[in-house]
CSV table of C-alpha atoms (C1' of nucleotides) in Angstrom, one decimal:
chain,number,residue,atom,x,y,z
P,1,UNK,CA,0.0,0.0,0.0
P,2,UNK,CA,1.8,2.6,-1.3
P,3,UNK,CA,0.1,6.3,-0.3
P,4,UNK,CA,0.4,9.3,-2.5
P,5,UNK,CA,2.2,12.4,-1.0
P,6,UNK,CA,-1.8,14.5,-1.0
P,7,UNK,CA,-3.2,11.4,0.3
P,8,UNK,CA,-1.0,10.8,2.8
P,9,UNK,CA,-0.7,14.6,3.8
P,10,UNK,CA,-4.3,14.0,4.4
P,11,UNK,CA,-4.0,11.2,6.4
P,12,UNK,CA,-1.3,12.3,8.7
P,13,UNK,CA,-2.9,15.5,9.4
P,14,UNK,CA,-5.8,13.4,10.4
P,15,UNK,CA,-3.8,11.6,13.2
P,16,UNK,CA,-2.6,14.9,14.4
P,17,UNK,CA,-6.0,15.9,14.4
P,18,UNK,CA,-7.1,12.9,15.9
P,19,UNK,CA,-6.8,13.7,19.5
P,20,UNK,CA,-8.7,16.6,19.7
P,21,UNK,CA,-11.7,15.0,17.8
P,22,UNK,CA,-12.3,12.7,20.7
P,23,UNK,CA,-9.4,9.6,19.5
P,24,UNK,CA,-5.8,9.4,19.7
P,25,UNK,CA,-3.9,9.8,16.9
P,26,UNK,CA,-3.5,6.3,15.1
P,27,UNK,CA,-7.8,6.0,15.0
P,28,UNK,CA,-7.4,9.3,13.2
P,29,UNK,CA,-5.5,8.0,10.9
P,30,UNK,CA,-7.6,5.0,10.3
P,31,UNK,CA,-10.4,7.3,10.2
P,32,UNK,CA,-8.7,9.6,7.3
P,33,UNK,CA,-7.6,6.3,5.7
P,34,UNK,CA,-10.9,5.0,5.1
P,35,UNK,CA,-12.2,8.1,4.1
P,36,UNK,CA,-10.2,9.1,1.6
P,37,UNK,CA,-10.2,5.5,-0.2
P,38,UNK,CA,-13.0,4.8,-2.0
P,39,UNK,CA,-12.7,1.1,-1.9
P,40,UNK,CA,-13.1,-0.8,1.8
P,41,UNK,CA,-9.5,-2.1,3.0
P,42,UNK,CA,-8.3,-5.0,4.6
P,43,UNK,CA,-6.6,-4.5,8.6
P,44,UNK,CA,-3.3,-5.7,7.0
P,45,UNK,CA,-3.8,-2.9,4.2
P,46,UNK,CA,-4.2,-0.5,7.2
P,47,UNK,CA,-1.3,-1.8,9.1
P,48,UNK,CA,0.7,-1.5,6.1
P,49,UNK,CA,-0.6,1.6,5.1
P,50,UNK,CA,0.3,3.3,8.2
P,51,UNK,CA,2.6,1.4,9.7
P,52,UNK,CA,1.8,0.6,12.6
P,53,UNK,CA,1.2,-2.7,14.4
P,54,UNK,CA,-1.6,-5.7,13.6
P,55,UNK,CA,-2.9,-5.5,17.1
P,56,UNK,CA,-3.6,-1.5,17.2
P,57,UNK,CA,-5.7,-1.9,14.0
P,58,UNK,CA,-7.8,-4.4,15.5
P,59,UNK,CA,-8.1,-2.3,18.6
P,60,UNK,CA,-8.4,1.0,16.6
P,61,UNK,CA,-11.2,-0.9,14.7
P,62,UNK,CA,-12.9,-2.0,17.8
P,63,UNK,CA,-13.1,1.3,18.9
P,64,UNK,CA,-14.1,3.1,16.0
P,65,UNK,CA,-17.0,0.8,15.4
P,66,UNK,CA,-17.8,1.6,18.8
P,67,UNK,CA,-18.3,5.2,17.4
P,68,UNK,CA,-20.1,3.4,14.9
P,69,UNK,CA,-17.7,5.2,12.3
P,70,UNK,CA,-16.7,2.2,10.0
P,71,UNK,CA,-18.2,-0.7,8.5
P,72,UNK,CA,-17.7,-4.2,7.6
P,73,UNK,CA,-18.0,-6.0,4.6
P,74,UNK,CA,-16.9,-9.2,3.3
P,75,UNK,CA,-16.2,-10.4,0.2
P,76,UNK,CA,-17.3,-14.1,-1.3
P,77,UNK,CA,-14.8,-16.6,-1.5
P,78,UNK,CA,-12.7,-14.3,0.7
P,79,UNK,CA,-12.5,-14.4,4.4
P,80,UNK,CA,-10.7,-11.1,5.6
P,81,UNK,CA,-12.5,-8.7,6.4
P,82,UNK,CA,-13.0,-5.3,4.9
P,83,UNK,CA,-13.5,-1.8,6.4
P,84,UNK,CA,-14.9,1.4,4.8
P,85,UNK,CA,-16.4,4.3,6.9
P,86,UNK,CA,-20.2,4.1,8.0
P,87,UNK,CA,-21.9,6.5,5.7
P,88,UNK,CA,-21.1,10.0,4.7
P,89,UNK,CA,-19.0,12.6,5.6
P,90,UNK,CA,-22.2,14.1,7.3
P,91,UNK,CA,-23.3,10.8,9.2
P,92,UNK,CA,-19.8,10.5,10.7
P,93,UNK,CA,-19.6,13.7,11.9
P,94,UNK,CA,-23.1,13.9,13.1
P,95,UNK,CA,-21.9,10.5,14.9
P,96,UNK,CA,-18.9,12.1,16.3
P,97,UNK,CA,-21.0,14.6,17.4
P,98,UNK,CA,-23.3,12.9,19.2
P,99,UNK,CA,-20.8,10.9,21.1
P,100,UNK,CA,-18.9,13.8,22.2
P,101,UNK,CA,-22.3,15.0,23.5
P,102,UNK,CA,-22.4,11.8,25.4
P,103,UNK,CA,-18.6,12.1,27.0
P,104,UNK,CA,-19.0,15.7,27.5
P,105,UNK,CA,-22.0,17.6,28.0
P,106,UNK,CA,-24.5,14.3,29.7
P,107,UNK,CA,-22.2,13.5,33.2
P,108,UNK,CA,-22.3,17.0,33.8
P,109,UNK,CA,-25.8,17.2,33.2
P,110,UNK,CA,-26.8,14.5,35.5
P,111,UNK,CA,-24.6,15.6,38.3
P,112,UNK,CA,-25.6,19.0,38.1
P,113,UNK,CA,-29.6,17.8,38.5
P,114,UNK,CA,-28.6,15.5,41.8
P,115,UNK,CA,-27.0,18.4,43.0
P,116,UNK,CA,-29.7,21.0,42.7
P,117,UNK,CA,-32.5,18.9,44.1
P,118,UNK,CA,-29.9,18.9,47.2
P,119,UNK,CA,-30.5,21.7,49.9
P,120,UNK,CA,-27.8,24.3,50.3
P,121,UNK,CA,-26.3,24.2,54.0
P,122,UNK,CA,-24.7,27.3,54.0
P,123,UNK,CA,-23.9,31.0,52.5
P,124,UNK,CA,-21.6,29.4,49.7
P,125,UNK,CA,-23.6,26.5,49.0
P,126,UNK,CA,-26.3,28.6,48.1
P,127,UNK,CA,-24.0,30.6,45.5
P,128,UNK,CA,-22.6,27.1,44.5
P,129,UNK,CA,-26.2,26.2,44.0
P,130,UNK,CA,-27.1,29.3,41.7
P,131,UNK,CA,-23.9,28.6,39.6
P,132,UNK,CA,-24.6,25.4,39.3
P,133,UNK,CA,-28.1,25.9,37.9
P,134,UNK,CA,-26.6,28.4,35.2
P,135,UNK,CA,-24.5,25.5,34.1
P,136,UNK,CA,-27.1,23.0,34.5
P,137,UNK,CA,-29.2,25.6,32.3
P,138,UNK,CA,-26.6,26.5,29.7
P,139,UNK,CA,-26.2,22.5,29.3
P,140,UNK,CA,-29.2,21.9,28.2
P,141,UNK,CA,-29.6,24.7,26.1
P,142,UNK,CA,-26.9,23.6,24.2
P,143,UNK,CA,-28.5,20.0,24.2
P,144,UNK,CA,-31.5,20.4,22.9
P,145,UNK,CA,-30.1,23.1,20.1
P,146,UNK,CA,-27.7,20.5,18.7
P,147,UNK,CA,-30.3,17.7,18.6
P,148,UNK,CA,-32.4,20.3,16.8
P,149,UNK,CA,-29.6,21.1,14.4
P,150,UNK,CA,-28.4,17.7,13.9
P,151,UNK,CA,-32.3,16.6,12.9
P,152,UNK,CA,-31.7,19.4,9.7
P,153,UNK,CA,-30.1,17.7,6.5
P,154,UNK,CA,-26.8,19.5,5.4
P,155,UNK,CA,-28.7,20.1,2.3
P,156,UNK,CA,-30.9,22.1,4.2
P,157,UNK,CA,-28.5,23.8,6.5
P,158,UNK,CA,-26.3,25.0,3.5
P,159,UNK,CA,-29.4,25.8,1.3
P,160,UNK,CA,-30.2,28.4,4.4
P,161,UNK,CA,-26.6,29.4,4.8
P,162,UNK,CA,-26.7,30.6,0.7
P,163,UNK,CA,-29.8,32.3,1.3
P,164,UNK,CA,-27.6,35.0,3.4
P,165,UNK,CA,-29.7,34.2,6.1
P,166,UNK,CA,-28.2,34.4,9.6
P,167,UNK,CA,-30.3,33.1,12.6
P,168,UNK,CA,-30.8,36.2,14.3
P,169,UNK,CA,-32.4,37.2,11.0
P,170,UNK,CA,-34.7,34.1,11.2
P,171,UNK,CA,-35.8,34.8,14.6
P,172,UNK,CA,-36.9,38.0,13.6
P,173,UNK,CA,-38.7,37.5,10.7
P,174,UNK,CA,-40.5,35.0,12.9
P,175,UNK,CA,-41.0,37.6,16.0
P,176,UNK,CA,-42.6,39.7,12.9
P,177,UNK,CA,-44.9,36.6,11.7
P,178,UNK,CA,-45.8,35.9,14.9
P,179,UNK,CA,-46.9,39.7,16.0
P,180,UNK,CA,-48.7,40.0,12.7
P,181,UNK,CA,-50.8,36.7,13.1
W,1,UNK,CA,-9.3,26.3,52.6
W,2,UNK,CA,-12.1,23.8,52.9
W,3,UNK,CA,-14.4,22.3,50.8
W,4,UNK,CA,-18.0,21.6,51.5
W,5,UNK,CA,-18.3,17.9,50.2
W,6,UNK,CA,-21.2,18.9,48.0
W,7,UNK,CA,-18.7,21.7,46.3
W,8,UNK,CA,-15.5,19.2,46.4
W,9,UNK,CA,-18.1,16.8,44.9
W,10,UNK,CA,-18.5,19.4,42.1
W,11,UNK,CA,-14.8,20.3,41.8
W,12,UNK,CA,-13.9,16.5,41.5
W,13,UNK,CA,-16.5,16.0,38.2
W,14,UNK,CA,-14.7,19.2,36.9
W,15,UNK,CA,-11.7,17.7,37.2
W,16,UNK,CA,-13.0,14.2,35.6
W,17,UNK,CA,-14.0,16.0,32.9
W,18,UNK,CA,-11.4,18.6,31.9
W,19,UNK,CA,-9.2,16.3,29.5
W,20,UNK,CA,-12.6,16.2,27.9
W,21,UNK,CA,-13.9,19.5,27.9
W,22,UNK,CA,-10.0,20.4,26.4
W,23,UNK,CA,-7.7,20.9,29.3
W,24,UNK,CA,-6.4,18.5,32.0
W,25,UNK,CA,-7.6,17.1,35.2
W,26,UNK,CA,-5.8,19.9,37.4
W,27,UNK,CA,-7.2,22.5,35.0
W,28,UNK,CA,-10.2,21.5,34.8
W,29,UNK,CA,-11.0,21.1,39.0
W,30,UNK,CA,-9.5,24.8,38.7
W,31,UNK,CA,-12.3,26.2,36.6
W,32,UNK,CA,-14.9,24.2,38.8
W,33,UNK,CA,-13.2,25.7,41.8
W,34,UNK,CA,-13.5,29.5,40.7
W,35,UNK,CA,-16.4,29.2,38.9
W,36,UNK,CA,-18.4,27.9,42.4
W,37,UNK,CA,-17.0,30.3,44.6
W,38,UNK,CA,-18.4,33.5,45.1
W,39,UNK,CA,-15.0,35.7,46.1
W,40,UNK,CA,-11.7,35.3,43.7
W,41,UNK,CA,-9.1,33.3,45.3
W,42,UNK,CA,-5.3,33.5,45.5
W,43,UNK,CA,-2.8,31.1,44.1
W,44,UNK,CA,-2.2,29.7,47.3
W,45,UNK,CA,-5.7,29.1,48.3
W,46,UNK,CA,-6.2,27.2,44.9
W,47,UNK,CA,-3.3,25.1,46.0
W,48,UNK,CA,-4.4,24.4,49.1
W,49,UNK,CA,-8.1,23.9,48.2
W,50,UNK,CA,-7.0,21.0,45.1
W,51,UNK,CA,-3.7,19.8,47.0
W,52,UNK,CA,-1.3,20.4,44.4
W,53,UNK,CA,2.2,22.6,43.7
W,54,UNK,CA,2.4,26.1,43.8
W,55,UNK,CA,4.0,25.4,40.5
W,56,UNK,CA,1.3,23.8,38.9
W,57,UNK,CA,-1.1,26.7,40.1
W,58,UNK,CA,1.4,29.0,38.0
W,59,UNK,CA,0.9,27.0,34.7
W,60,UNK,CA,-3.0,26.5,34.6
W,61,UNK,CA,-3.7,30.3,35.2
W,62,UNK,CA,-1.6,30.8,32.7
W,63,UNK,CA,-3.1,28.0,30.2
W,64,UNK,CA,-6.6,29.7,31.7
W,65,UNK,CA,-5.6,33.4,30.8
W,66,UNK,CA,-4.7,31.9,27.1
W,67,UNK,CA,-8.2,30.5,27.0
W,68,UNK,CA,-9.0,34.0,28.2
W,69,UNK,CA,-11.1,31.9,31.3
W,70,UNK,CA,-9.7,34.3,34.3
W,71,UNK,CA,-9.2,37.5,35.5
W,72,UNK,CA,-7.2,38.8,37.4
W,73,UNK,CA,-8.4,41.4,40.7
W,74,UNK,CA,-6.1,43.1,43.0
W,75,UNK,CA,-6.7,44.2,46.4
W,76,UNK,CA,-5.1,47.7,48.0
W,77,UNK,CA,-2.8,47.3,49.7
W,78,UNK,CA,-2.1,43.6,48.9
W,79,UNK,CA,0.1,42.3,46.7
W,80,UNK,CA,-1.1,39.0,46.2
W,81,UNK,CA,-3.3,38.3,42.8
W,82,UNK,CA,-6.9,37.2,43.2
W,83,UNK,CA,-8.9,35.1,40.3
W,84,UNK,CA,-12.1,34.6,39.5
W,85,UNK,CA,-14.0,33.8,36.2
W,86,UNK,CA,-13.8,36.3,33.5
W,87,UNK,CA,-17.4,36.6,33.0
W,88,UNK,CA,-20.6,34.9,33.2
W,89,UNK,CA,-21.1,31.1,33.1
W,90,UNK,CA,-22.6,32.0,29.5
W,91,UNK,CA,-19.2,33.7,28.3
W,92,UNK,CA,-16.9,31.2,29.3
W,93,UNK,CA,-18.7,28.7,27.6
W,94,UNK,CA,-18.7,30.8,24.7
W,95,UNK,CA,-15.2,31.4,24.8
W,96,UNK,CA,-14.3,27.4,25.3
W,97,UNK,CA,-16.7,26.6,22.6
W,98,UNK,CA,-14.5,29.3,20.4
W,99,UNK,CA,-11.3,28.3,20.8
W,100,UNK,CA,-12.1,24.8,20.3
W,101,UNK,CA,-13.1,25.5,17.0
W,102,UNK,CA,-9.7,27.1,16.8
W,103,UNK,CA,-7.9,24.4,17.2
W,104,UNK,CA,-10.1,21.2,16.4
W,105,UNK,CA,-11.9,22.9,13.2
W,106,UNK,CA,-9.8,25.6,12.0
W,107,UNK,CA,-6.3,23.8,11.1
W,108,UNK,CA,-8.4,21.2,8.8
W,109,UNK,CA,-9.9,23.9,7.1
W,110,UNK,CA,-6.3,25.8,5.8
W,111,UNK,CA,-5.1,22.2,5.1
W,112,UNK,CA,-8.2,21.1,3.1
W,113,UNK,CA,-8.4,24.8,1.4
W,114,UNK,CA,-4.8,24.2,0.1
W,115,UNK,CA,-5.5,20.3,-0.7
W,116,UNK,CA,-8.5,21.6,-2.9
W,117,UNK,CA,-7.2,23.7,-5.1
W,118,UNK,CA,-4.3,21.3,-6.0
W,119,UNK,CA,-5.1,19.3,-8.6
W,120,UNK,CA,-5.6,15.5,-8.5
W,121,UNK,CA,-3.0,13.3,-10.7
W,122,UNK,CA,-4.6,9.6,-10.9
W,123,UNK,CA,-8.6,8.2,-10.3
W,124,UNK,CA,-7.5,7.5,-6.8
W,125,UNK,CA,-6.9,11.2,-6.1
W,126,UNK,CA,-9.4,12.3,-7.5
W,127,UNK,CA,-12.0,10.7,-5.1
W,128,UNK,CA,-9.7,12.0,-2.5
W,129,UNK,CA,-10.4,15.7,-3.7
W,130,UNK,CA,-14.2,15.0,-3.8
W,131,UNK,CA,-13.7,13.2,-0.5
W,132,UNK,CA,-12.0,16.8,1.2
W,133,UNK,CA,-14.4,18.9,-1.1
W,134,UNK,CA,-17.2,17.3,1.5
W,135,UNK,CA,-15.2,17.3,4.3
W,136,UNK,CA,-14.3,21.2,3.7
W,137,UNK,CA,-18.1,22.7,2.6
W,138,UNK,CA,-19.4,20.4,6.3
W,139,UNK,CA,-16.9,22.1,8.2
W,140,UNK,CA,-17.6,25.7,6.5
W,141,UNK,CA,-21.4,25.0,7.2
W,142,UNK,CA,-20.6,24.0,10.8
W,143,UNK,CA,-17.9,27.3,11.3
W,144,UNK,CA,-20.7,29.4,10.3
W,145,UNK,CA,-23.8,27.8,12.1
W,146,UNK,CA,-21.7,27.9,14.9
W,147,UNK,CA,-21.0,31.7,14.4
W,148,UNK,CA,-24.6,32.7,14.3
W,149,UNK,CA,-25.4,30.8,17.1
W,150,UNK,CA,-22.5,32.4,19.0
W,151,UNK,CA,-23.9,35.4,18.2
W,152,UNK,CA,-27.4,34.9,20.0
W,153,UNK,CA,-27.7,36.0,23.9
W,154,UNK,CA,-28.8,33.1,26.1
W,155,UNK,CA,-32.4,34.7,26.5
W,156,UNK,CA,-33.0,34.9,23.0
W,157,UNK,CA,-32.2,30.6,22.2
W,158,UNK,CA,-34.0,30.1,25.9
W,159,UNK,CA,-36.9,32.0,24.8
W,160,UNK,CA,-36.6,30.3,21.4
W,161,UNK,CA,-36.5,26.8,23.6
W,162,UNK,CA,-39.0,27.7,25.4
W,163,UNK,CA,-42.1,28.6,22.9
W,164,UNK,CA,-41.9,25.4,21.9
W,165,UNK,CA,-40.2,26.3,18.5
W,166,UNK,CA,-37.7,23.6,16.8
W,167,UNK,CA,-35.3,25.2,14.4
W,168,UNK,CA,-36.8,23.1,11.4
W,169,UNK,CA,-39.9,24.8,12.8
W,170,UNK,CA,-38.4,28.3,12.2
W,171,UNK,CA,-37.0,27.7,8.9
W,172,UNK,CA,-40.4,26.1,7.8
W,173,UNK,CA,-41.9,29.5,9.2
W,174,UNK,CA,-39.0,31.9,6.9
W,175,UNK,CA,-40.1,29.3,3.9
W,176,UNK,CA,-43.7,30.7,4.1
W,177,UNK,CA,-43.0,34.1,4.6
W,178,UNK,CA,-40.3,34.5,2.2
W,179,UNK,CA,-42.8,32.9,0.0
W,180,UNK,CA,-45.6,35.2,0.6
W,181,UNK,CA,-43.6,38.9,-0.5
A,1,DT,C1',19.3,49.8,47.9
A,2,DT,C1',17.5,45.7,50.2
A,3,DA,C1',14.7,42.2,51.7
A,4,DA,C1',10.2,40.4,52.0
A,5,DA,C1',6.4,38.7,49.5
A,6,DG,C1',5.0,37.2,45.9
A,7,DT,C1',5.1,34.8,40.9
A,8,DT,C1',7.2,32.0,37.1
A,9,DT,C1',10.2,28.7,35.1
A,10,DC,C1',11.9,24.3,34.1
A,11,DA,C1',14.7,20.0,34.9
A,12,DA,C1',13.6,15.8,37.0
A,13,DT,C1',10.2,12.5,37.8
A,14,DA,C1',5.6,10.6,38.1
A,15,DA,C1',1.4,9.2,36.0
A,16,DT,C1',-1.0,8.2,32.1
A,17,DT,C1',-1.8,6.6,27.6
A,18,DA,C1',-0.6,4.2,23.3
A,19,DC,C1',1.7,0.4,20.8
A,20,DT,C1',3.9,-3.9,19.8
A,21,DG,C1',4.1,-8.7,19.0
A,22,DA,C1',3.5,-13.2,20.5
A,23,DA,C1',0.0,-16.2,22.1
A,24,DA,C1',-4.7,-17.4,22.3
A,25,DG,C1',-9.0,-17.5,20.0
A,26,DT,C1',-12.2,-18.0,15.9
A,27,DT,C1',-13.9,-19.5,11.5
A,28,DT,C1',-14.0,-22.1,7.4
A,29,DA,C1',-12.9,-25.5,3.9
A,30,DA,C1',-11.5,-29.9,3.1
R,1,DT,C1',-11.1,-33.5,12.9
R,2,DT,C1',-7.4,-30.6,11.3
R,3,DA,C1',-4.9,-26.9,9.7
R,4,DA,C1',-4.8,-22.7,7.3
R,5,DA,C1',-6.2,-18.0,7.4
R,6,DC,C1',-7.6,-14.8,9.7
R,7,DT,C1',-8.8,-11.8,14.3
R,8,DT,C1',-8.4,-10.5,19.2
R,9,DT,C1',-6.2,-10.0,23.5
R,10,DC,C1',-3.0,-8.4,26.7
R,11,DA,C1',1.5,-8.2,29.3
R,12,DG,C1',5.4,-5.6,28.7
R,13,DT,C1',7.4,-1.5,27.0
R,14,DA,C1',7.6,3.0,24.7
R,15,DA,C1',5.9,7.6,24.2
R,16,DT,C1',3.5,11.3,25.9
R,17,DT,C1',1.7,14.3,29.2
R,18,DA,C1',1.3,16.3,33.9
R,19,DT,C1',3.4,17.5,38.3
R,20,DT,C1',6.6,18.8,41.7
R,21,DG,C1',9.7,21.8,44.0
R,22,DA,C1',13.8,24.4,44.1
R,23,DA,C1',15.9,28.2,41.9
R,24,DA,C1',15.3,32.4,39.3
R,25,DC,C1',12.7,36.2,38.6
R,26,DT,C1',9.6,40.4,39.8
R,27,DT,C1',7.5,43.9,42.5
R,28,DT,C1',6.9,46.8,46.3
R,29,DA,C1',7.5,49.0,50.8
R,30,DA,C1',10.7,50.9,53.8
DNA sequence: TTAAAGTTTCAATAATTACTGAAAGTTTAA
DNA sequence: TTAAACTTTCAGTAATTATTGAAACTTTAA
């Protein structure tokens, strides 16, 4: 498996990448691997490919299916097994998305609501309380926006981006429907 | 300095969390620790309060002033520095969320910019390109979603939130109204 | 000036996280 | 069954990241 230079530019920047998107780097570059080849590949062709060890691409695999990023597929007559990412660019970020949304935002959430239904004790507790509820808020804010934005199809997000529409501009023209009717 | 175990409880998840939410564990308890307290603390009650270095204080404010999370008060007559959050819950949020995009979105953006407009030398590059065209126009869309949802206060998505109103709901409402002039 | 009160830096080390490769496990065809 | 072809696991090790604490630096009051 021989990469070209723009492919594997692509692939190494994905591995530096990789950490901050939620994975360390050798999933990254699994992740731009599969991505940027159109036909599935074999966990020896990704070992090769990136040079790195049999037994990380299995676990790398393992965890990027528990992502749900990548997909199997087998071939007749053939018994290795082939990988190629789990939908579109939009369905894995949406999927990345989501799971950060899990690791990040939801423990925080659910400590936060254990926490305010406990009674303050003291001066600071009560301004622990108050801060707490503004995070606990914000939270779910954010929540239930990105659940709202991750329901719209990119077709339809970019369509409204074109339009020169910013969302402040939607909410008005919506404060002005809604006074008018 | 000590904690209230409901606060050290808090402090603890902040900590847990950090590495996730784009700093470390230390870090992380830091912001939980000046965020829940009322009156800015000194250096050395942040050491005390978390049990760790003097030293390490030194280095998170200073990753925290780069995130611009802190400020900085002085007292007369003391020459001590006291810290506290540098703004409402809202703002810091805001200002994590930003510089995340810095660095998680913003690099792959250039590098994909460049990649594009380079031009593809065999079939297996050019899937590649189409592959980073998609990856680039998601990442523009997200950028500038995220923008315009930046730009809102935290009343105006709350009260958004709040009537009920799901952003497909909105657009739907622009659709008809845009249609009707 | 000086020294006391504070802050920052950074080399050494500790803690954590990632990776390898050999052994164990699984599946399939004959 | 057996053995070939493949995958997974995991103990040991390598690489990375975080922390300490002592020394260097800075600021201010006398």
């Amino acid at each position: 498996m021989n990469l070209s230079p723009k492919i594997e530019n692509f692939v190494l920047h994905c591995g530096e990448m990789g950490s901050r998107w939620g994975f360390n780097r050798t999933i990254g570059q699994m992740v731009g691997l599969l991505v940027i080849n159109e036909k599935p590949l074999t966990a020896n062709e990704i070992a090769d490919a990136l040079k790195i060890s049999r037994g990380n691409v299995s676990m790398g695999i393992k965890e990027l299916q528990s992502w749900q990023l990548v997909k199997v597929h087998h071939i007749p007559g053939d018994r290795k097994e082939y990988y190629s990412p789990n939908g579109s660019i939009w369905d894995l970020a949406n999927r990345v998305f989501e799971e950060r949304r899990k690791r990040e935002i939801d423990p925080t959430l659910t400590l936060l609501r254990d926490q305010i239904l406990d009674s303050a004790n003291s001066p600071e507790e009560v301004y622990a309380q108050q801060q707490m509820q503004s995070i606990h808020d914000l939270l779910e804010t954010v929540t239930k926006w990105s659940a709202e934005l991750q329901r719209l199809s990119p077709e339809q997000l970019q369509s409204l981006m074109k339009l020169g529409s910013s969302v402040s501009k939607v909410i008005d023209l919506k404060d002005k429907l809604l006074r008018k009717s």
